[in-house]
């Protein structure tokens, strides 16, 4: 930790533990102390740490081939594109290495599609207040939180923000420059807030009416997290494009942009690319993830465990009504909003052996592995209760 403070860029507030090993929902620090990880990496390890089938598949691929240029074909990537398009109902997959890159691809897609349709003035992507879309200049501008943008001006043009869930505000924001709407089905980073029921459906109708692309950021909500493979599937719509990352590689870095056949026609050779995107190792891990999370039993488990956890957290709220304002979420993406700052409670939880983080100032975020047990969730509630009472 001394060396970290000496040499790492000090851009994170790091918790004072060095993590060394993990299995399922447990991780161990360098001193051998065990923690219950109900943050699941950071919503990245949906199948749990070091899932044996992921380890076996990746290990076997490691001995064959790691990386080739995207000017050549490779089988894990092709297989993954097939799995993702089959699961999403979209037709085209582009691979990158992170969420921000996947959103960059969506933004570039929207602008290029509108240019190709003969609408050169349509370059704006409407996004939502309190959203989170990444840290590159374009995606941090798409992000509807000024705290992430301050000091990096001038920001790229073309990202109006409107209140989340407010259809009238979206309609008012649509104008001659609008190319697309980018939305999270649940705002994860922004405090674990779900869009009102019917909101995505209404956005779909609005986009159809106005000739806009509907882009859905599924980086945190996708890959089974909310009990459907992709969260937009709760509303029975098909977006024009979606972005994926976080748990897609179960902890290995991989992102993806999926889009319709029609939209995908705009990204012809030379228009976009990524050196490492879709490399054989990350794609191999993602193939195991997609095989697992398209199993209906896995999705039922996520829903059932999420409902169970949420009901236990609501009981906790009942016992501590002066501290806990609300427990909310969908599937295994759950937030517990407090009446005060979350940070001291997160430290206390860690001291007690429970890992979680904050989404927004006052909300504790849980994104456990789908393989988490009821006993783990019970233990999490007990540890959280002790932390809150202390
Ligand atoms: C984490 C996240 C991102 C950014 O992903 P990175 O891999 O950190 O670039 C974008 N959108 C959402 C909804 C996220 O949760």
Coordinates of C-alpha atoms and ligand atoms in Angstrom, one line a residue:
X1 CA 0.0 0.0 0.0
X2 CA 3.0 2.3 0.7
X3 CA 4.3 1.5 -2.8
X4 CA 0.8 2.1 -4.3
X5 CA 0.7 5.5 -2.7
X6 CA 4.2 6.2 -4.0
X7 CA 3.7 5.1 -7.6
X8 CA 0.0 4.7 -8.6
X9 CA -1.8 7.7 -10.0
X10 CA -3.9 8.8 -7.0
X11 CA -7.2 8.9 -8.9
X12 CA -9.0 6.3 -6.7
X13 CA -10.0 6.4 -3.1
X14 CA -8.7 3.0 -2.3
X15 CA -9.8 0.8 0.6
X16 CA -6.8 -0.3 2.8
X17 CA -6.7 -4.0 1.8
X18 CA -4.7 -5.9 -0.8
X19 CA -6.8 -8.6 -2.4
X20 CA -5.0 -11.7 -3.6
X21 CA -7.3 -14.6 -4.3
X22 CA -11.0 -15.2 -4.9
X23 CA -13.5 -18.0 -5.3
X24 CA -17.3 -17.5 -6.0
X25 CA -18.5 -14.7 -3.7
X26 CA -15.4 -14.8 -1.4
X27 CA -12.1 -13.0 -1.7
X28 CA -9.0 -13.2 0.5
X29 CA -6.5 -10.4 1.2
X30 CA -2.7 -10.8 1.4
X31 CA -2.9 -11.7 5.1
X32 CA -5.4 -14.5 4.4
X33 CA -8.4 -12.6 5.8
X34 CA -11.7 -13.6 4.1
X35 CA -14.3 -11.2 2.8
X36 CA -17.8 -11.7 1.4
X37 CA -17.8 -9.9 -1.9
X38 CA -21.4 -8.7 -2.5
X39 CA -20.1 -6.2 -5.1
X40 CA -19.1 -9.1 -7.4
X41 CA -15.8 -7.5 -8.5
X42 CA -17.6 -4.3 -9.4
X43 CA -20.6 -5.9 -11.1
X44 CA -18.0 -7.6 -13.3
X45 CA -17.9 -11.2 -12.0
X46 CA -21.5 -12.4 -12.6
X47 CA -20.5 -16.0 -12.3
X48 CA -18.3 -15.4 -9.3
X49 CA -14.6 -15.2 -8.9
X50 CA -12.5 -17.8 -10.7
X51 CA -15.6 -19.7 -11.9
X52 CA -14.1 -23.2 -12.7
X53 CA -15.7 -23.4 -16.2
X54 CA -14.3 -19.9 -17.1
X55 CA -10.9 -20.9 -15.7
X56 CA -10.8 -24.1 -17.6
X57 CA -11.9 -22.5 -20.9
X58 CA -9.5 -19.6 -20.6
X59 CA -6.6 -21.9 -19.5
X60 CA -7.1 -24.1 -22.5
X61 CA -7.3 -21.1 -24.9
X62 CA -4.1 -19.5 -23.3
X63 CA -2.1 -22.4 -24.6
X64 CA -3.5 -22.1 -28.1
X65 CA -3.6 -18.4 -29.2
X66 CA -4.1 -15.1 -27.4
X67 CA -4.4 -12.4 -29.9
X68 CA -4.4 -11.9 -33.6
X69 CA -5.3 -8.8 -35.6
X70 CA -8.9 -8.2 -36.4
X71 CA -8.0 -8.4 -40.0
X72 CA -8.0 -12.1 -39.4
X73 CA -10.9 -14.3 -38.2
X74 CA -10.8 -16.1 -34.9
X75 CA -13.3 -18.7 -33.7
X76 CA -14.0 -17.6 -30.1
X77 CA -15.0 -14.1 -31.4
X78 CA -17.2 -15.5 -34.1
X79 CA -18.9 -17.8 -31.6
X80 CA -19.4 -14.9 -29.2
X81 CA -21.0 -12.7 -31.9
X82 CA -23.4 -15.6 -32.6
X83 CA -24.3 -16.0 -29.0
X84 CA -24.8 -12.2 -28.4
X85 CA -26.9 -11.6 -31.5
X86 CA -29.0 -14.7 -30.8
X87 CA -29.6 -13.6 -27.2
X88 CA -30.3 -9.9 -28.0
X89 CA -32.3 -10.0 -31.2
X90 CA -29.7 -7.6 -32.8
X91 CA -27.7 -8.7 -35.8
X92 CA -24.2 -7.2 -35.6
X93 CA -21.5 -7.3 -33.0
X94 CA -18.4 -5.1 -32.6
X95 CA -15.9 -5.9 -29.9
X96 CA -13.8 -3.6 -27.7
X97 CA -12.3 -3.7 -24.3
X98 CA -14.4 -1.6 -21.9
X99 CA -17.7 0.0 -21.3
X100 CA -16.6 3.5 -22.3
X101 CA -15.4 2.1 -25.6
X102 CA -18.6 0.3 -26.2
X103 CA -20.5 3.6 -25.7
X104 CA -18.1 5.4 -27.9
X105 CA -19.0 2.9 -30.6
X106 CA -22.7 3.6 -30.1
X107 CA -22.2 7.4 -30.3
X108 CA -20.1 7.0 -33.5
X109 CA -22.7 4.7 -34.9
X110 CA -25.6 7.1 -34.2
X111 CA -23.8 10.0 -35.9
X112 CA -22.7 7.9 -38.9
X113 CA -26.1 6.4 -39.4
X114 CA -27.7 9.9 -39.5
X115 CA -25.1 11.2 -41.9
X116 CA -25.7 8.2 -44.2
X117 CA -29.4 8.8 -44.0
X118 CA -28.8 12.3 -45.3
X119 CA -29.2 14.0 -42.0
X120 CA -25.8 15.7 -41.4
X121 CA -27.2 18.0 -38.7
X122 CA -28.4 15.1 -36.6
X123 CA -25.4 14.6 -34.2
X124 CA -26.9 15.1 -30.7
X125 CA -27.3 12.1 -28.4
X126 CA -29.8 12.9 -25.6
X127 CA -28.8 11.3 -22.3
X128 CA -30.2 11.5 -18.8
X129 CA -29.3 13.4 -15.6
X130 CA -27.5 11.2 -13.1
X131 CA -26.5 8.7 -15.8
X132 CA -23.1 7.1 -16.1
X133 CA -21.6 6.2 -19.5
X134 CA -17.8 6.2 -19.0
X135 CA -14.7 8.4 -18.7
X136 CA -13.5 9.1 -22.2
X137 CA -14.2 12.7 -23.3
X138 CA -17.4 11.8 -25.3
X139 CA -18.7 9.3 -22.7
X140 CA -18.0 11.5 -19.7
X141 CA -19.9 14.2 -21.6
X142 CA -22.8 11.8 -22.2
X143 CA -22.7 11.1 -18.5
X144 CA -25.2 13.3 -16.8
X145 CA -23.2 14.2 -13.7
X146 CA -21.1 17.4 -13.7
X147 CA -18.7 16.1 -11.0
X148 CA -17.1 13.8 -13.6
X149 CA -16.8 16.6 -16.2
X150 CA -15.4 19.4 -14.1
X151 CA -11.9 20.5 -15.2
X152 CA -12.0 18.7 -18.5
X153 CA -13.7 21.4 -20.5
X154 CA -14.1 22.1 -23.4
X155 CA -16.4 19.1 -23.6
X156 CA -17.4 17.7 -27.0
X157 CA -20.7 19.2 -28.3
X158 CA -24.0 17.3 -28.7
X159 CA -25.0 15.7 -25.4
X160 CA -28.1 17.4 -23.9
X161 CA -29.3 15.9 -20.6
X162 CA -32.8 15.5 -19.4
X163 CA -34.4 14.2 -16.2
X164 CA -34.4 10.4 -16.0
X165 CA -37.8 8.8 -16.6
X166 CA -39.4 12.1 -17.8
X167 CA -40.9 11.4 -21.2
X168 CA -42.2 15.0 -21.6
X169 CA -38.7 16.4 -21.0
X170 CA -37.3 14.0 -23.6
X171 CA -39.9 15.1 -26.2
X172 CA -39.0 18.7 -25.6
X173 CA -35.3 18.0 -26.0
X174 CA -35.8 16.3 -29.4
X175 CA -35.0 18.8 -32.2
X176 CA -33.5 19.1 -35.7
X177 CA -30.1 18.1 -34.3
X178 CA -31.1 15.0 -32.4
X179 CA -29.6 11.7 -33.6
X180 CA -30.3 9.3 -30.8
X181 CA -31.3 8.7 -27.2
X182 CA -28.9 6.8 -24.9
X183 CA -30.4 5.3 -21.8
X184 CA -29.6 2.9 -18.9
X185 CA -32.5 0.6 -18.0
X186 CA -31.4 1.0 -14.4
X187 CA -29.0 3.8 -13.5
X188 CA -26.3 1.8 -11.7
X189 CA -23.6 4.3 -10.8
X190 CA -26.2 7.0 -10.3
X191 CA -27.7 5.3 -7.3
X192 CA -29.4 2.1 -8.6
X193 CA -32.6 3.7 -9.9
X194 CA -34.8 1.8 -12.4
X195 CA -36.6 3.7 -15.2
X196 CA -40.3 3.9 -14.6
X197 CA -42.2 1.0 -16.1
X198 CA -43.0 1.6 -19.8
X199 CA -40.3 4.3 -20.2
X200 CA -38.1 2.3 -22.6
X201 CA -41.2 1.4 -24.6
X202 CA -42.2 5.0 -24.8
X203 CA -38.7 6.0 -25.9
X204 CA -38.8 3.3 -28.6
X205 CA -42.0 4.8 -29.9
X206 CA -40.6 8.3 -29.8
X207 CA -37.5 7.2 -31.7
X208 CA -39.6 5.5 -34.3
X209 CA -41.7 8.6 -34.7
X210 CA -38.8 11.0 -35.0
X211 CA -36.3 8.8 -36.9
X212 CA -33.9 8.5 -34.0
X213 CA -31.8 5.6 -32.8
X214 CA -32.6 4.1 -29.4
X215 CA -29.3 3.2 -27.7
X216 CA -29.4 1.2 -24.5
X217 CA -26.4 1.1 -22.1
X218 CA -26.5 -2.4 -20.8
X219 CA -22.9 -2.4 -19.5
X220 CA -24.0 -2.9 -15.9
X221 CA -27.6 -4.3 -16.4
X222 CA -26.8 -6.8 -19.1
X223 CA -25.6 -10.4 -19.1
X224 CA -28.4 -11.6 -16.8
X225 CA -27.9 -9.1 -14.0
X226 CA -31.6 -8.1 -13.7
X227 CA -33.1 -11.5 -14.4
X228 CA -33.2 -11.2 -18.2
X229 CA -30.2 -11.6 -20.4
X230 CA -30.6 -7.9 -21.2
X231 CA -32.7 -5.5 -19.1
X232 CA -34.5 -3.9 -22.1
X233 CA -36.1 -7.4 -22.5
X234 CA -38.3 -6.6 -19.5
X235 CA -40.1 -4.2 -21.8
X236 CA -40.3 -6.3 -24.9
X237 CA -38.6 -3.7 -27.2
X238 CA -35.6 -3.9 -29.5
X239 CA -33.1 -1.0 -29.4
X240 CA -31.1 0.0 -32.4
X241 CA -27.9 -0.5 -30.5
X242 CA -26.7 -1.6 -27.1
X243 CA -23.4 -1.5 -25.2
X244 CA -22.0 -4.3 -23.0
X245 CA -18.9 -4.7 -20.8
X246 CA -18.6 -5.3 -17.0
X247 CA -19.7 -9.0 -16.4
X248 CA -19.4 -9.9 -20.1
X249 CA -15.9 -11.4 -19.5
X250 CA -16.5 -12.3 -15.9
X251 CA -13.6 -10.0 -14.9
X252 CA -11.5 -10.2 -18.1
X253 CA -11.7 -6.9 -20.0
X254 CA -14.1 -7.0 -22.9
X255 CA -16.8 -4.7 -24.2
X256 CA -19.2 -5.0 -27.1
X257 CA -21.5 -2.9 -29.2
X258 CA -24.5 -4.7 -30.8
X259 CA -26.7 -3.1 -33.4
X260 CA -29.3 -3.8 -36.0
X261 CA -28.4 -5.0 -39.5
X262 CA -29.6 -1.6 -40.9
X263 CA -27.6 0.6 -38.5
X264 CA -24.5 -1.7 -38.8
X265 CA -24.3 -1.0 -42.5
X266 CA -22.9 2.5 -41.7
X267 CA -19.7 1.2 -40.0
X268 CA -17.9 0.0 -43.2
X269 CA -14.2 -0.9 -43.3
X270 CA -12.1 1.8 -42.0
X271 CA -14.7 3.6 -39.9
X272 CA -14.0 2.0 -36.6
X273 CA -11.8 -0.5 -34.9
X274 CA -9.9 -1.8 -31.8
X275 CA -6.6 -3.6 -31.6
X276 CA -7.5 -5.9 -28.7
X277 CA -11.3 -5.9 -29.1
X278 CA -12.6 -9.5 -29.2
X279 CA -9.2 -11.1 -28.5
X280 CA -9.3 -14.9 -28.1
X281 CA -8.8 -14.9 -24.3
X282 CA -11.5 -12.4 -23.4
X283 CA -13.9 -13.8 -26.0
X284 CA -13.4 -17.3 -24.6
X285 CA -14.4 -16.1 -21.1
X286 CA -17.4 -14.3 -22.5
X287 CA -18.6 -17.4 -24.4
X288 CA -18.8 -19.2 -21.0
X289 CA -20.6 -16.3 -19.5
X290 CA -23.1 -16.1 -22.3
X291 CA -23.7 -19.9 -22.3
X292 CA -24.4 -19.7 -18.5
X293 CA -26.6 -16.5 -18.5
X294 CA -28.8 -17.6 -21.3
X295 CA -29.8 -20.7 -19.2
X296 CA -33.4 -19.9 -18.1
X297 CA -32.6 -21.5 -14.7
X298 CA -29.8 -19.1 -14.1
X299 CA -32.1 -16.2 -14.9
X300 CA -34.8 -17.5 -12.6
X301 CA -32.1 -17.8 -9.9
X302 CA -31.0 -14.2 -10.3
X303 CA -34.7 -13.0 -10.0
X304 CA -35.4 -15.3 -7.0
X305 CA -32.2 -14.4 -5.1
X306 CA -32.6 -10.7 -5.9
X307 CA -36.2 -10.8 -4.6
X308 CA -35.1 -12.6 -1.5
X309 CA -32.2 -10.2 -0.8
X310 CA -34.4 -7.2 -1.4
X311 CA -37.0 -8.5 1.1
X312 CA -34.4 -9.1 3.7
X313 CA -33.0 -5.6 3.2
X314 CA -36.5 -4.2 3.5
X315 CA -36.9 -6.0 6.8
X316 CA -33.6 -4.4 7.8
X317 CA -35.0 -1.0 6.8
X318 CA -38.0 -1.7 9.0
X319 CA -35.6 -2.3 12.0
X320 CA -33.5 0.8 11.2
X321 CA -35.9 3.3 9.8
X322 CA -33.9 6.3 10.9
X323 CA -30.8 5.1 8.9
X324 CA -32.2 3.3 5.9
X325 CA -34.3 5.4 3.5
X326 CA -35.0 2.8 0.8
X327 CA -33.9 -0.6 -0.5
X328 CA -34.5 -0.9 -4.3
X329 CA -33.3 -2.7 -7.4
X330 CA -33.9 -5.3 -10.0
X331 CA -32.6 -8.8 -10.0
X332 CA -29.1 -8.8 -8.4
X333 CA -28.5 -5.1 -8.9
X334 CA -29.6 -3.6 -5.6
X335 CA -29.2 -0.3 -3.8
X336 CA -29.7 0.6 -0.2
X337 CA -30.2 4.4 0.2
X338 CA -29.3 5.8 3.5
X339 CA -30.2 9.2 5.1
X340 CA -26.5 10.0 5.4
X341 CA -23.2 9.5 3.5
X342 CA -22.5 5.9 2.6
X343 CA -18.7 6.1 2.8
X344 CA -18.2 5.5 6.6
X345 CA -20.5 2.4 6.5
X346 CA -18.6 1.0 3.5
X347 CA -15.4 1.2 5.6
X348 CA -17.2 -0.4 8.6
X349 CA -18.6 -3.2 6.4
X350 CA -15.1 -3.9 5.1
X351 CA -13.7 -4.1 8.6
X352 CA -16.4 -6.6 9.4
X353 CA -15.6 -8.7 6.3
X354 CA -18.2 -7.4 3.7
X355 CA -17.3 -5.7 0.4
X356 CA -19.7 -3.4 -1.3
X357 CA -19.4 0.2 -2.6
X358 CA -21.4 3.4 -3.0
X359 CA -23.4 4.5 -6.0
X360 CA -24.0 8.2 -5.6
X361 CA -23.3 9.7 -2.2
X362 CA -25.8 7.9 0.0
X363 CA -26.6 4.6 -1.7
X364 CA -24.8 1.3 -0.9
X365 CA -24.6 -0.8 -4.0
X366 CA -24.8 -4.6 -4.2
X367 CA -24.0 -6.5 -7.4
X368 CA -23.3 -10.0 -6.1
X369 CA -22.4 -13.0 -8.3
X370 CA -25.4 -14.9 -9.7
X371 CA -24.0 -17.9 -7.9
X372 CA -24.3 -16.2 -4.5
X373 CA -26.1 -18.4 -1.9
X374 CA -29.0 -17.5 0.4
X375 CA -26.6 -18.0 3.3
X376 CA -24.2 -15.5 1.8
X377 CA -27.0 -13.0 1.4
X378 CA -28.2 -13.6 5.0
X379 CA -24.6 -13.1 6.2
X380 CA -24.4 -9.9 4.1
X381 CA -27.6 -8.5 5.8
X382 CA -26.2 -9.4 9.3
X383 CA -22.9 -7.7 8.6
X384 CA -24.6 -4.7 7.1
X385 CA -26.9 -4.4 10.1
X386 CA -23.9 -4.6 12.5
X387 CA -22.1 -1.9 10.5
X388 CA -25.2 0.4 10.5
X389 CA -25.8 -0.1 14.2
X390 CA -22.2 0.6 15.1
Ligands
LIG1 C1 -19.2 0.8 -15.7 C2 -20.1 1.5 -16.6 C3 -19.6 2.2 -17.8 C4 -18.1 2.4 -18.0 O1 -17.4 1.2 -18.3 P1 -15.8 1.1 -18.2 O2 -15.5 -0.3 -18.5 O3 -15.4 1.6 -16.9 O4 -15.4 2.1 -19.3 C5 -20.5 2.8 -18.6 N1 -21.8 2.7 -18.4 C6 -22.3 2.0 -17.4 C7 -23.8 1.9 -17.2 C8 -21.5 1.4 -16.4 O5 -22.0 0.8 -15.4

